[in-house]
Structure formats: structure tokens, C-alpha cells
Short mmCIF file of C-alpha atoms in Angstrom, two decimals:
data_model
loop_
_atom_site.label_atom_id
_atom_site.label_comp_id
_atom_site.label_asym_id
_atom_site.label_seq_id
_atom_site.Cartn_x
_atom_site.Cartn_y
_atom_site.Cartn_z
CA UNK I 1025 155.03 136.86 79.19
CA UNK I 1026 153.18 133.56 78.98
CA UNK I 1027 150.97 132.48 81.88
CA UNK I 1028 150.29 129.15 83.60
CA UNK I 1029 146.70 128.30 84.55
CA UNK I 1030 145.36 125.41 86.61
CA UNK I 1031 141.71 124.28 86.59
CA UNK I 1032 139.79 121.16 87.43
CA UNK I 1033 138.13 121.13 84.00
CA UNK I 1034 139.23 122.79 80.77
CA UNK I 1035 136.46 123.16 78.18
CA UNK I 1036 137.70 124.10 74.70
CA UNK I 1037 134.66 125.57 72.96
CA UNK I 1038 131.85 127.81 74.19
CA UNK I 1039 128.80 126.53 72.30
CA UNK I 1040 125.84 124.44 73.40
CA UNK I 1041 127.93 121.38 74.31
CA UNK I 1042 130.64 123.23 76.20
CA UNK I 1043 128.33 125.50 78.20
CA UNK I 1044 125.98 122.62 79.05
CA UNK I 1045 128.87 120.62 80.44
CA UNK I 1046 130.20 123.56 82.44
CA UNK I 1047 126.78 124.34 83.93
CA UNK I 1048 126.08 120.70 84.82
CA UNK I 1049 129.35 120.27 86.74
CA UNK I 1050 129.24 121.02 90.49
CA UNK I 1051 130.03 124.55 91.63
CA UNK I 1052 133.05 123.58 93.74
CA UNK I 1053 135.06 122.75 90.61
CA UNK I 1054 137.13 125.37 88.81
CA UNK I 1055 136.14 125.41 85.13
CA UNK I 1056 137.73 127.32 82.25
CA UNK I 1057 135.69 127.71 79.04
CA UNK I 1058 137.74 128.89 76.07
CA UNK I 1059 136.42 130.68 72.99
CA UNK I 1060 138.85 131.45 70.19
CA UNK I 1061 136.90 134.56 69.28
CA UNK I 1062 133.88 136.22 70.82
CA UNK I 1063 131.74 133.84 72.85
CA UNK I 1064 128.87 133.97 70.34
CA UNK I 1065 131.01 133.19 67.29
CA UNK I 1066 130.27 129.45 67.20
CA UNK I 1067 127.56 127.52 65.37
CA UNK I 1068 125.11 127.31 68.27
CA UNK I 1069 124.18 130.98 68.20
CA UNK I 1070 123.22 130.80 64.51
CA UNK I 1071 121.15 127.60 64.67
CA UNK I 1072 117.60 128.36 63.53
CA UNK I 1073 115.49 125.22 63.44
CA UNK I 1074 115.37 123.70 66.91
CA UNK I 1075 115.96 120.55 68.95
CA UNK I 1076 114.43 117.18 68.09
CA UNK I 1077 112.95 115.36 71.08
CA UNK I 1078 110.07 113.07 72.00
CA UNK I 1079 107.76 115.52 73.76
CA UNK I 1080 104.28 114.99 72.32
CA UNK I 1081 102.01 112.23 73.60
CA UNK I 1082 101.37 111.14 70.00
CA UNK I 1083 105.11 110.65 69.41
CA UNK I 1084 107.25 107.76 70.65
CA UNK I 1085 110.90 107.00 71.30
CA UNK I 1086 110.67 104.18 68.78
CA UNK I 1087 109.41 106.52 66.07
CA UNK I 1088 112.24 109.01 66.64
CA UNK I 1089 114.75 106.15 66.67
CA UNK I 1090 113.45 104.76 63.39
CA UNK I 1091 113.44 108.16 61.70
CA UNK I 1092 117.07 108.63 62.74
CA UNK I 1093 118.05 105.16 61.53
CA UNK I 1094 116.28 105.70 58.22
CA UNK I 1095 118.02 109.02 57.60
CA UNK I 1096 121.40 107.53 58.56
CA UNK I 1097 121.64 105.28 55.53
CA UNK I 1098 122.02 102.07 57.55
CA UNK I 1099 125.16 103.33 59.29
CA UNK I 1100 123.82 104.66 62.59
CA UNK I 1101 124.85 102.81 65.73
CA UNK I 1102 121.48 101.89 67.13
CA UNK I 1103 122.67 101.88 70.74
CA UNK I 1104 123.85 105.49 70.33
CA UNK I 1105 120.57 106.47 68.69
CA UNK I 1106 118.49 104.94 71.47
CA UNK I 1107 120.72 106.41 74.17
CA UNK I 1108 120.31 109.89 72.69
CA UNK I 1109 116.57 109.71 72.05
CA UNK I 1110 115.80 108.13 75.43
CA UNK I 1111 117.51 111.07 77.12
CA UNK I 1112 115.88 113.70 74.91
CA UNK I 1113 112.96 114.64 77.15
CA UNK I 1114 115.10 115.14 80.26
CA UNK I 1115 117.58 117.22 78.27
CA UNK I 1116 114.80 119.51 77.03
CA UNK I 1117 113.42 119.78 80.55
CA UNK I 1118 116.89 120.83 81.74
CA UNK I 1119 116.90 123.59 79.10
CA UNK I 1120 113.43 124.71 80.14
CA UNK I 1121 114.60 124.78 83.76
CA UNK I 1122 117.52 126.99 82.71
CA UNK I 1123 114.99 129.43 81.27
CA UNK I 1124 115.28 128.90 77.52
CA UNK I 1125 112.26 130.76 76.03
CA UNK I 1126 110.91 128.11 73.68
CA UNK I 1127 107.90 129.11 71.59
CA UNK I 1128 104.63 128.16 73.24
CA UNK I 1129 101.47 126.91 71.57
CA UNK I 1130 98.45 128.62 73.10
CA UNK I 1131 95.98 126.26 71.43
CA UNK I 1132 96.41 123.55 74.02
CA UNK I 1133 97.37 122.84 77.61
CA UNK I 1134 99.34 120.27 79.52
CA UNK I 1135 97.51 118.26 82.14
CA UNK I 1136 99.10 120.47 84.81
CA UNK I 1137 97.53 123.55 83.24
CA UNK I 1138 100.67 125.01 81.66
CA UNK I 1139 100.89 126.05 78.02
CA UNK I 1140 102.22 123.50 75.57
CA UNK I 1141 105.29 124.28 73.53
CA UNK I 1142 104.92 124.57 69.79
CA UNK I 1143 106.49 121.69 67.89
CA UNK I 1144 107.36 121.83 64.22
CA UNK I 1145 108.35 119.14 61.73
CA UNK I 1146 111.43 118.93 59.54
CA UNK I 1147 112.65 116.71 56.72
CA UNK I 1148 112.98 113.02 57.60
CA UNK I 1149 110.76 113.25 60.69
CA UNK I 1150 107.40 111.48 60.75
CA UNK I 1151 106.10 113.59 63.67
CA UNK I 1152 106.18 117.16 64.86
CA UNK I 1153 108.94 116.95 67.46
CA UNK I 1154 111.15 119.99 66.91
CA UNK I 1155 110.94 122.32 69.91
CA UNK I 1156 112.12 125.79 68.98
CA UNK I 1157 112.27 129.48 69.84
CA UNK I 1158 110.67 130.95 66.70
CA UNK I 1159 113.42 130.61 64.07
CA UNK I 1160 116.31 131.67 66.33
CA UNK I 1161 116.55 128.65 68.62
CA UNK I 1162 120.32 128.64 68.79
CA UNK I 1163 120.48 132.26 69.92
CA UNK I 1164 117.81 131.65 72.58
CA UNK I 1165 119.66 128.61 73.95
CA UNK I 1166 123.09 130.20 73.78
CA UNK I 1167 122.05 133.48 75.42
CA UNK I 1168 120.31 131.61 78.23
CA UNK I 1169 123.22 129.27 78.93
CA UNK I 1170 125.73 132.12 78.70
CA UNK I 1171 123.75 134.21 81.18
CA UNK I 1172 123.62 131.24 83.55
CA UNK I 1173 127.37 130.67 83.15
CA UNK I 1174 128.11 134.28 84.01
CA UNK I 1175 126.21 133.84 87.25
CA UNK I 1176 128.58 131.06 88.34
CA UNK I 1177 131.80 132.26 89.98
CA UNK I 1178 133.55 128.93 89.30
CA UNK I 1179 133.09 129.20 85.51
CA UNK I 1180 135.78 131.33 83.88
CA UNK I 1181 134.77 132.43 80.36
CA UNK I 1182 137.86 133.32 78.34
CA UNK I 1183 137.43 134.95 74.93
CA UNK I 1184 140.14 135.30 72.27
CA UNK I 1185 141.90 132.13 73.46
CA UNK I 1186 142.88 129.74 70.66
CA UNK I 1187 143.90 126.19 71.59
CA UNK I 1188 147.12 125.23 69.81
CA UNK I 1189 147.61 121.63 70.92
CA UNK I 1190 146.83 119.21 73.70
CA UNK I 1191 149.45 118.28 76.31
CA UNK I 1192 149.64 114.56 77.08
CA UNK I 1193 151.92 112.42 79.19
CA UNK I 1194 153.19 110.85 75.97
CA UNK I 1195 154.09 114.27 74.55
CA UNK I 1196 156.12 115.06 77.69
CA UNK I 1197 157.92 111.71 77.61
CA UNK I 1198 156.16 110.46 80.73
CA UNK I 1199 154.68 107.04 81.30
CA UNK I 1200 151.02 106.85 80.31
CA UNK I 1201 148.76 108.59 77.80
CA UNK I 1202 146.63 110.89 79.95
CA UNK I 1203 145.71 114.35 78.73
CA UNK I 1204 147.05 116.98 81.14
CA UNK I 1205 145.94 120.23 79.51
CA UNK I 1206 146.59 122.38 76.46
CA UNK I 1207 148.76 125.11 75.03
CA UNK I 1208 146.56 128.11 74.23
CA UNK I 1209 147.28 131.28 72.26
CA UNK I 1210 146.09 134.34 74.19
CA UNK I 1211 145.30 136.72 71.34
CA UNK I 1212 145.30 139.71 73.70
CA UNK I 1213 148.90 139.20 74.80
CA UNK I 1214 150.15 137.34 71.74
CA UNK I 1215 151.67 134.71 74.04
CA UNK I 1216 150.99 130.97 74.23
CA UNK I 1217 149.77 130.17 77.74
CA UNK I 1218 149.76 126.79 79.46
CA UNK I 1219 146.45 125.45 80.78
CA UNK I 1220 146.71 122.43 83.07
CA UNK I 1221 143.53 120.52 84.03
CA UNK I 1222 142.37 117.28 85.56
CA UNK I 1223 139.90 116.82 82.70
CA UNK I 1224 139.90 118.31 79.20
CA UNK I 1225 136.81 118.55 76.99
CA UNK I 1226 136.85 119.21 73.25
CA UNK I 1227 133.66 121.02 72.25
CA UNK I 1228 135.03 122.92 69.26
CA UNK I 1229 132.34 122.13 66.68
CA UNK I 1230 132.82 120.78 63.17
CA UNK I 1231 134.96 121.44 60.12
CA UNK I 1232 132.58 122.81 57.47
CA UNK I 1233 134.94 125.73 56.85
CA UNK I 1234 137.03 123.27 54.85
CA UNK I 1235 134.62 124.00 51.98
CA UNK I 1236 134.40 127.17 49.92
CA UNK I 1237 130.67 127.59 50.58
CA UNK I 1238 129.39 126.93 54.08
CA UNK I 1239 126.61 127.97 56.42
CA UNK I 1240 129.02 127.83 59.37
CA UNK I 1241 130.85 130.60 61.16
CA UNK I 1242 134.49 131.30 60.38
CA UNK I 1243 135.66 129.28 63.36
CA UNK I 1244 134.40 125.87 62.15
CA UNK I 1245 137.91 124.64 61.35
CA UNK I 1246 137.95 121.16 62.86
CA UNK I 1247 140.30 122.25 65.66
CA UNK I 1248 139.20 119.61 68.15
CA UNK I 1249 139.35 116.81 65.59
CA UNK I 1250 142.87 117.79 64.54
CA UNK I 1251 144.15 118.19 68.11
CA UNK I 1252 142.64 114.86 69.16
CA UNK I 1253 144.22 113.08 66.16
CA UNK I 1254 147.65 114.50 66.99
CA UNK I 1255 147.15 113.39 70.61
CA UNK I 1256 146.46 109.80 69.55
CA UNK I 1257 142.67 109.53 69.12
CA UNK I 1258 140.85 107.61 66.42
CA UNK I 1259 138.47 109.45 64.11
CA UNK I 1260 135.46 108.01 62.33
CA UNK I 1261 133.25 108.60 59.27
CA UNK I 1262 134.80 111.91 58.21
CA UNK I 1263 133.72 111.30 54.60
CA UNK I 1264 130.16 112.21 55.62
CA UNK I 1265 129.86 115.99 55.38
CA UNK I 1266 126.33 117.29 55.31
CA UNK I 1267 125.46 120.03 52.86
CA UNK I 1268 122.46 122.06 53.92
CA UNK I 1269 120.22 122.28 50.85
CA UNK I 1270 119.08 125.86 51.36
CA UNK I 1271 121.48 128.69 52.07
CA UNK I 1272 120.60 132.18 50.90
CA UNK I 1273 122.14 132.94 47.51
CA UNK I 1274 122.99 136.63 47.45
CA UNK I 1275 126.32 138.39 46.86
CA UNK I 1276 126.05 140.30 50.14
CA UNK I 1277 124.76 137.45 52.29
CA UNK I 1278 127.46 135.53 54.13
CA UNK I 1279 126.72 132.11 55.59
CA UNK I 1280 122.99 132.71 56.06
CA UNK I 1281 121.06 129.47 56.34
CA UNK I 1282 117.38 129.25 55.41
CA UNK I 1283 116.00 126.96 58.09
CA UNK I 1284 114.61 123.58 57.12
CA UNK I 1285 111.52 124.45 59.14
CA UNK I 1286 110.29 126.47 56.15
CA UNK I 1287 109.98 123.24 54.18
CA UNK I 1288 108.43 121.64 57.26
CA UNK I 1289 105.72 124.30 57.11
CA UNK I 1290 105.06 123.88 53.39
CA UNK I 1291 107.73 125.81 51.46
CA UNK I 1292 108.35 124.42 47.95
CA UNK I 1293 111.57 124.15 45.96
CA UNK I 1294 111.27 125.47 42.41
CA UNK I 1295 113.33 126.04 39.29
CA UNK I 1296 113.60 129.56 37.82
CA UNK I 1297 110.63 128.63 35.61
CA UNK I 1298 108.48 128.09 38.72
CA UNK I 1299 108.38 124.30 38.24
CA UNK I 1300 108.72 122.06 41.29
CA UNK I 1301 111.38 119.36 40.95
CA UNK I 1302 111.67 117.47 44.26
CA UNK I 1303 108.76 115.06 43.51
CA UNK I 1304 110.90 113.70 40.64
CA UNK I 1305 113.65 112.71 43.10
CA UNK I 1306 111.82 111.40 46.15
CA UNK I 1307 108.23 110.65 47.13
CA UNK I 1308 108.71 112.77 50.25
CA UNK I 1309 109.53 115.72 47.98
CA UNK I 1310 110.68 118.75 50.00
CA UNK I 1311 110.54 116.73 53.23
CA UNK I 1312 113.13 114.20 52.08
CA UNK I 1313 116.37 114.00 54.14
CA UNK I 1314 118.97 116.66 53.48
CA UNK I 1315 121.38 114.53 51.43
CA UNK I 1316 118.65 113.74 48.90
CA UNK I 1317 117.49 117.35 48.69
CA UNK I 1318 121.05 118.71 48.37
CA UNK I 1319 121.92 116.26 45.58
CA UNK I 1320 118.68 117.06 43.76
CA UNK I 1321 119.44 120.78 43.85
CA UNK I 1322 123.04 120.17 42.77
CA UNK I 1323 121.79 118.00 39.89
CA UNK I 1324 119.31 120.60 38.66
CA UNK I 1325 121.83 123.43 38.90
CA UNK I 1326 124.36 121.49 36.83
CA UNK I 1327 121.74 120.18 34.38
CA UNK I 1328 120.37 123.63 33.64
CA UNK I 1329 123.54 125.66 34.22
CA UNK I 1330 121.79 127.87 36.78
CA UNK I 1331 123.32 129.63 39.79
CA UNK I 1332 120.57 128.74 42.26
CA UNK I 1333 117.08 127.36 42.76
CA UNK I 1334 114.22 128.96 44.69
CA UNK I 1335 112.43 128.20 47.95
CA UNK I 1336 108.87 129.51 47.94
CA UNK I 1337 106.63 129.90 50.98
CA UNK I 1338 104.72 132.92 49.64
CA UNK I 1339 101.53 130.85 49.29
CA UNK I 1340 101.23 130.85 53.09
CA UNK I 1341 99.56 133.79 54.90
CA UNK I 1342 101.94 136.70 55.39
CA UNK I 1343 101.13 136.91 59.11
CA UNK I 1344 101.99 133.21 59.55
CA UNK I 1345 105.36 133.68 57.82
CA UNK I 1346 106.33 136.75 59.86
CA UNK I 1347 105.27 135.08 63.12
CA UNK I 1348 107.04 131.75 62.59
CA UNK I 1349 110.10 132.95 60.68
CA UNK I 1350 110.89 136.47 61.86
CA UNK I 1351 114.68 136.06 61.52
CA UNK I 1352 114.52 134.73 57.96
CA UNK I 1353 111.91 137.32 57.03
CA UNK I 1354 113.94 140.27 58.33
CA UNK I 1355 117.26 139.05 56.94
CA UNK I 1356 115.85 138.40 53.47
CA UNK I 1357 114.03 141.73 53.54
CA UNK I 1358 117.35 143.46 54.24
CA UNK I 1359 118.49 142.14 50.86
CA UNK I 1360 115.31 143.25 49.13
CA UNK I 1361 113.56 139.86 49.22
CA UNK I 1362 110.05 139.85 50.71
CA UNK I 1363 109.45 136.17 51.41
CA UNK I 1364 105.71 136.76 51.91
CA UNK I 1365 105.55 137.62 48.18
CA UNK I 1366 108.76 136.29 46.61
CA UNK I 1367 110.68 133.03 46.41
CA UNK I 1368 114.09 132.87 48.11
CA UNK I 1369 117.17 132.12 45.95
CA UNK I 1370 119.05 129.23 47.60
CA UNK I 1371 122.07 126.96 47.06
CA UNK I 1372 123.51 124.01 49.02
CA UNK I 1373 126.42 124.76 51.37
CA UNK I 1374 128.59 122.70 53.72
CA UNK I 1375 126.77 122.57 57.02
CA UNK I 1376 127.61 119.72 59.39
CA UNK I 1377 130.45 117.26 60.03
CA UNK I 1378 128.80 113.91 60.78
CA UNK I 1379 132.07 112.16 61.66
CA UNK I 1380 134.64 113.17 64.24
CA UNK I 1381 136.60 111.96 67.24
CA UNK I 1382 135.56 108.44 68.27
CA UNK I 1383 133.95 108.45 71.72
CA UNK I 1384 131.88 106.13 73.90
CA UNK I 1385 128.51 106.83 75.52
CA UNK I 1386 130.24 108.89 78.22
CA UNK I 1387 132.06 111.15 75.76
CA UNK I 1388 135.41 109.51 76.50
CA UNK I 1389 138.05 109.45 73.74
CA UNK I 1390 140.97 107.02 73.38
CA UNK I 1391 143.12 109.34 75.53
CA UNK I 1392 142.37 109.15 79.28
CA UNK I 1393 141.14 112.43 80.71
CA UNK I 1394 140.11 113.74 77.28
CA UNK I 1395 136.46 114.00 76.26
CA UNK I 1396 134.84 115.12 73.01
CA UNK I 1397 131.24 116.26 72.74
CA UNK I 1398 128.98 117.84 70.15
CA UNK I 1399 129.93 118.12 66.49
CA UNK I 1400 133.59 117.42 67.30
CA UNK I 1401 132.69 113.86 68.23
CA UNK I 1402 131.67 110.68 66.44
CA UNK I 1403 129.02 108.92 68.52
CA UNK I 1404 127.35 106.88 65.79
CA UNK I 1405 124.12 108.87 66.14
CA UNK I 1406 124.17 110.43 62.70
CA UNK I 1407 125.36 107.54 60.55
CA UNK I 1408 125.77 108.46 56.89
CA UNK I 1409 123.43 111.45 57.16
CA UNK I 1410 122.29 113.52 60.15
CA UNK I 1411 118.57 113.78 60.76
CA UNK I 1412 117.50 117.42 61.11
CA UNK I 1413 117.72 118.93 64.62
CA UNK I 1414 119.39 115.87 66.18
CA UNK I 1415 122.67 117.79 66.44
CA UNK I 1416 121.76 120.13 69.29
CA UNK I 1417 120.13 117.23 71.10
CA UNK I 1418 123.40 115.29 70.87
CA UNK I 1419 125.22 118.24 72.47
CA UNK I 1420 123.01 118.24 75.56
CA UNK I 1421 122.78 114.47 76.01
CA UNK I 1422 126.50 113.76 75.71
CA UNK I 1423 127.58 116.81 77.71
CA UNK I 1424 125.47 115.57 80.60
CA UNK I 1425 126.77 112.02 80.13
CA UNK I 1426 130.36 113.25 80.23
CA UNK I 1427 129.67 115.09 83.48
CA UNK I 1428 128.26 111.93 85.04
CA UNK I 1429 131.48 110.11 84.11
CA UNK I 1430 133.75 112.89 85.38
CA UNK I 1431 131.95 112.86 88.74
CA UNK I 1432 132.87 109.19 89.23
CA UNK I 1433 136.58 110.05 88.89
CA UNK I 1434 136.90 113.19 91.02
CA UNK I 1435 138.37 111.33 93.99
CA UNK I 1436 140.87 109.34 91.94
CA UNK I 1437 142.28 112.00 89.59
CA UNK I 1438 144.57 114.54 91.18
CA UNK I 1439 146.08 117.73 89.80
CA UNK I 1440 148.40 117.30 86.81
CA UNK I 1441 152.16 117.77 87.23
CA UNK I 1442 153.81 121.11 86.49
CA UNK I 1443 153.76 121.50 82.73
CA UNK I 1444 156.56 123.04 80.66
CA UNK I 1445 155.96 126.39 79.04
CA UNK I 1446 155.49 126.75 75.29
CA UNK I 1447 158.88 127.03 73.59
CA UNK I 1448 158.97 129.90 71.09
CA UNK I 1449 162.73 130.42 71.21
CA UNK I 1450 163.37 129.07 67.70
CA UNK I 1451 160.64 130.95 65.81
CA UNK I 1452 160.34 134.48 64.41
CA UNK I 1453 157.55 136.83 63.38
CA UNK I 1454 156.25 136.04 59.93
CA UNK I 1455 156.58 138.55 57.13
CA UNK I 1456 154.81 136.28 54.65
CA UNK I 1457 151.27 135.92 55.96
CA UNK I 1458 150.07 136.09 52.36
CA UNK I 1459 151.13 132.43 52.13
CA UNK I 1460 148.54 131.55 54.78
CA UNK I 1461 145.80 133.37 52.89
CA UNK I 1462 146.71 131.69 49.58
CA UNK I 1463 146.90 128.21 51.13
CA UNK I 1464 143.59 128.77 52.91
CA UNK I 1465 141.87 129.72 49.66
CA UNK I 1466 143.45 126.86 47.69
CA UNK I 1467 142.42 124.28 50.29
CA UNK I 1468 138.77 125.35 50.40
CA UNK I 1469 138.48 125.54 46.62
CA UNK I 1470 139.84 122.09 45.83
CA UNK I 1471 137.82 120.54 48.66
CA UNK I 1472 134.68 122.09 47.15
CA UNK I 1473 135.57 120.97 43.63
CA UNK I 1474 136.90 117.48 44.37
CA UNK I 1475 135.38 116.35 47.71
CA UNK I 1476 131.95 117.96 47.46
CA UNK I 1477 128.39 116.73 47.02
CA UNK I 1478 129.29 114.39 44.11
CA UNK I 1479 132.71 112.66 44.06
CA UNK I 1480 134.84 110.45 41.80
CA UNK I 1481 138.06 108.52 42.31
CA UNK I 1482 139.89 110.93 40.02
CA UNK I 1483 138.69 113.97 41.95
CA UNK I 1484 139.68 112.41 45.28
CA UNK I 1485 143.15 111.52 44.00
CA UNK I 1486 143.65 115.10 42.84
CA UNK I 1487 142.56 116.35 46.24
CA UNK I 1488 144.90 113.95 48.02
CA UNK I 1489 147.86 115.10 45.93
CA UNK I 1490 147.09 118.75 46.60
CA UNK I 1491 146.57 118.34 50.35
CA UNK I 1492 149.83 116.39 50.74
CA UNK I 1493 151.78 119.29 49.24
CA UNK I 1494 149.84 121.77 51.31
CA UNK I 1495 150.49 119.94 54.57
CA UNK I 1496 154.23 120.00 53.91
CA UNK I 1497 154.18 123.75 53.25
CA UNK I 1498 152.11 124.43 56.36
CA UNK I 1499 154.33 122.26 58.55
CA UNK I 1500 157.43 124.16 57.41
CA UNK I 1501 155.72 127.49 58.07
CA UNK I 1502 154.46 126.33 61.50
CA UNK I 1503 157.98 125.23 62.49
CA UNK I 1504 159.62 128.57 61.72
CA UNK I 1505 157.14 131.30 62.62
CA UNK I 1506 155.16 132.40 65.64
CA UNK I 1507 151.66 130.99 65.79
CA UNK I 1508 148.60 133.07 64.96
CA UNK I 1509 144.92 132.20 64.85
CA UNK I 1510 145.02 132.01 61.03
CA UNK I 1511 148.02 129.67 61.05
CA UNK I 1512 146.56 127.43 63.78
CA UNK I 1513 143.25 127.14 61.93
CA UNK I 1514 144.92 126.48 58.57
CA UNK I 1515 147.08 123.76 60.11
CA UNK I 1516 144.06 122.09 61.67
CA UNK I 1517 141.82 122.46 58.62
CA UNK I 1518 144.41 121.00 56.25
CA UNK I 1519 144.87 117.98 58.54
CA UNK I 1520 141.12 117.40 58.79
CA UNK I 1521 140.81 117.79 54.99
CA UNK I 1522 143.43 115.06 54.63
CA UNK I 1523 141.47 112.80 56.99
CA UNK I 1524 138.25 113.50 55.05
CA UNK I 1525 139.88 112.63 51.73
CA UNK I 1526 141.44 109.44 53.12
CA UNK I 1527 138.08 108.40 54.56
CA UNK I 1528 136.27 109.10 51.27
CA UNK I 1529 138.80 107.05 49.29
CA UNK I 1530 138.26 104.08 51.60
CA UNK I 1531 134.48 104.03 51.06
CA UNK I 1532 133.83 102.25 47.79
CA UNK I 1533 130.10 102.72 47.68
CA UNK I 1534 127.52 105.51 47.72
CA UNK I 1535 125.79 105.88 51.06
CA UNK I 1536 124.07 108.86 52.59
CA UNK I 1537 126.17 111.99 52.23
CA UNK I 1538 128.98 110.20 50.40
CA UNK I 1539 127.98 109.90 46.74
CA UNK I 1540 130.54 108.78 44.15
CA UNK I 1541 129.96 108.25 40.44
CA UNK I 1542 132.50 105.39 40.45
CA UNK I 1543 130.55 103.38 43.04
CA UNK I 1544 126.92 104.54 42.71
CA UNK I 1545 125.43 101.54 44.54
CA UNK I 1546 125.20 100.88 48.26
CA UNK I 1547 127.03 97.84 49.59
CA UNK I 1548 124.87 95.25 51.37
CA UNK I 1549 126.80 95.58 54.62
CA UNK I 1550 127.32 98.94 56.33
CA UNK I 1551 130.69 99.61 57.96
CA UNK I 1552 132.15 102.66 59.67
CA UNK I 1553 135.36 104.21 58.36
CA UNK I 1554 137.73 104.38 61.34
CA UNK I 1555 141.20 105.90 60.94
CA UNK I 1556 143.94 105.12 63.46
CA UNK I 1557 146.65 107.74 64.17
CA UNK I 1558 150.28 106.56 64.16
CA UNK I 1559 150.50 106.87 67.94
CA UNK I 1560 147.52 104.51 68.33
CA UNK I 1561 149.63 101.69 66.85
CA UNK I 1562 152.80 102.36 68.90
#
């Protein structure tokens, strides 16, 4: 039987953004943190590189701001960039205070006598400003925040809970638009439970799973973006999907990213012949921003008809490689690749969703009581191309900003009204789940083929036609059968794919991550692509 839950704050998503927000809220509030699988299944745990922040005395806020603006292809919102960078040091200090074991540099000392933290450099950055925990930063941050969360009796961590849809006053036929909670599939019971909350936070990550090849975990299905759109929120810049240039190419390796920090420490990209090619595409060579590197690799693979290119750091001392990149070293070695002696076969793969739910500097969406933080959101920080290691920073800065805003409303926002239970009286168990699997595969393949690294009008029109048919099929299936995680994710992913295609068709230029052969030049004036849901115009 379905259950009804009441909390002060409902956090949908258990990654860096969601856990930071939960831990920053005061302990007298009841907080539910939902994970649709195991808690560690999200993108945070697998992040390798680190967090970009102004920490070194030789670095400046202005330098970090300019690097971000340069990488963003003229489309970053400068106020969002400055807001994020100006709060970078305090966010890192908060992580240090939580106990995150960042790698220390024993060659120097702070003025107070403590060891300095080791900073590395990644593509697009003009300074070493990436603080990290070897090459498993995400795991170090996640494990620390999770341990802290488990120490708090007011934080309820709920695994195997899949959000189906948001509950708003509009949805219930009440006056107003406020978000009151969410319907959530409890995978243990098979029932859809009702979660009521004074504040709801979407921290569900991005939508890179919309592509056939991705570095992301299986859960990156754009759930928060889709739910927010259906609830009446605007979305922005969804045509900008970042492809990480270097994912391990091996038939047994699934979603394993080769951190950009390798290139920051001198790794070179080479063709099968051993020839370097990046200097032909950009004067920064291997340290060019990701969109440039990904397109260069894609170009060379198509030009030569090859399956992959190679990333070579074997010219560095073996001890240096094993010390700085133990995760990459061990994982590659498990596939018979010794990176101290051999080059790593790599291909581009979908990695990061630069657009998302439109929010302000407090994380607020268009729907009162609903916040979006992390990769789910569109802040304007990333512009047309995300600068390496700014993503985790965005999670911490905006989670803390959202908390500050929530605290100002605690006295004025009471408990939501009693919410109706999920109605499953008109649906039956499906005996045709093969349809879900086929639609899932078809969606990811045509998005890869038609809405990938290089686009054309013809490809986008084909994709639009296919996704329209797919959405109709999925809607019919959703209306007649009981929900499952696979069906919920397919429904959300198809909707986000549609929004991505519509956004790409509206941008008649090439800028950052959106490159089209029909409009290869950049327009003189940069404009965001903002889509308005039907309810926004009511």
C-alpha cells in the first residue's frame, strides 16, 4: 500500500549538490534525500578531475572569470560567473571542514604552517586551480558528505526511490503555482508514494544518457529537467551538450572517463601512426577547451575512418603517473593497458548537460517552492561550453545559496495541504516491456547520429520527426501501464531529447558545443535559447 510522507525539505538527488544542501540546512528541519538507485550511482562519485577554485596566491578571481567566459563562447552570464567564482574559496573551505581528503602538496606551506593542497591545471585554465583528491575527487567528496549525512538524524537517505512527477497547486486545481511535493515510486514496495514538503529541490544531474555513448552513469536521464518542464518551468540552452574528448575505448569498459588532468600534466593526443594532431586545430593543442578537442578527435576519426585516437602520457616517469593517476592506471591495467608504457585508446562521449532548468542566483525556478541545483539547472555559468571542473564548484555554490534563500522563508511557509494519493486504478501490469527497451535504444541511437558533435538541419529534422513519434508511443504506454523505473526514465529522456532538438533547431549559428555545417559561423550577438512550457503562457 502506498505511503504518505511529510518533510520540511524534499531533495530529489543524492549527489554533490543534493547532499551539500541537506548538510547546510539546520538540524531542526526534517529532510528527505531521494536516490533512484544506490546512493553512489550518480555522477559525483565517478568524477575524477577536481574542483576549480581560486586558492593560490598567484591566481585571481578575475583570471578564473575570464577563463570561464572565454571557454563559454560568449554566452556565459557574467554575473553568474562572478557569483560562482567569488564564492569558490569559501565553498572549498566548507568541503575541507567536512573532512574531504584533498591531495596535499608537501613542497610548500601556508603561512599558518599547514601543508598546501596540490593544484593541477586542466584545459582552458590559465592557472593551476583544480583542487583534487588524486584522480578520484568525486568519490572522496561523495563519501565524505555521505558519511556526514548519516551522522545527522534529521536527514533521511532513501535509496531505490524514483521521482515520477512534481505535485503543484496548479496540478491539484488549487489557486497558485507552488510546488507541494512529489509522487515517488518506491521500488522496494512497487507502490507510488506521496511526498509532501515545504520546499522541493531538484538535484538529479544531467541528461547525457540521451546519447548512445556517454561517460555518465545509467541514471543521467534528465529527470529533474523533464519534471520541472511539466510543472511549468522554463529551460535554457539545452542544445549545448558537452562531449568529453577522452573516454576509454575498450569493448569491456563501460562509461570510463579518462580525466582531463592527464592532458593538464602533459599527456598528448595521437593518431594510430603516433602523429600528434591537436596543434593543427588550436594553438593551445591538448589544453584547448573540450569542445575544440572533441571536434578535432571526431574530425580525425571520420577523416581516417578509425575507431579511436590515443592519449599518451608514457613519456612521464612511471612513479609520477601511478602517484597522480592511480584510478586511471589501475582501471586501464585491468584491461591490459599499462599507461606508463602504452597510449590509451580514447573516443569522445556525451558528458555534461550545460543547459537545464532556468534558475536565479538563489537556485529558485519559475515555480514557487521549487529549486534546481547542479547539472539539472541553467545558471548561465557554463555558456556554450563548460570550463573543466567548474561543474562541481557550481553544485556547492548554488546549494549553499539555495539554503540561504530557504532560511529567509521558514517562518512564512507552512506545511502543505493533504495531498491526494497516486491513482493507479486505471492501469495494469505491462506484458510488453520489450517496447521500452526498443524505444530506449532507438532514442539514444538517433540522438547520437543526428544531434551529436556535428549537426545539420537535415539531421535535426529527422531527429524531430522520430522523437515526435516516440513521445506519442511513450505517452500511450505511460497512460495504460503501471510505472517502472525504466518507463519513468524513458518518458523523461524522450521529453528532454525533444527539448534539446527544439533548442538546436532555433540556434542558427555555430557556437561552443553546438556546431552545425549549415551555419558554421558565429553570430555577432550571443543570445540564450529559452523555451517556455505551455503552462508558462497560461
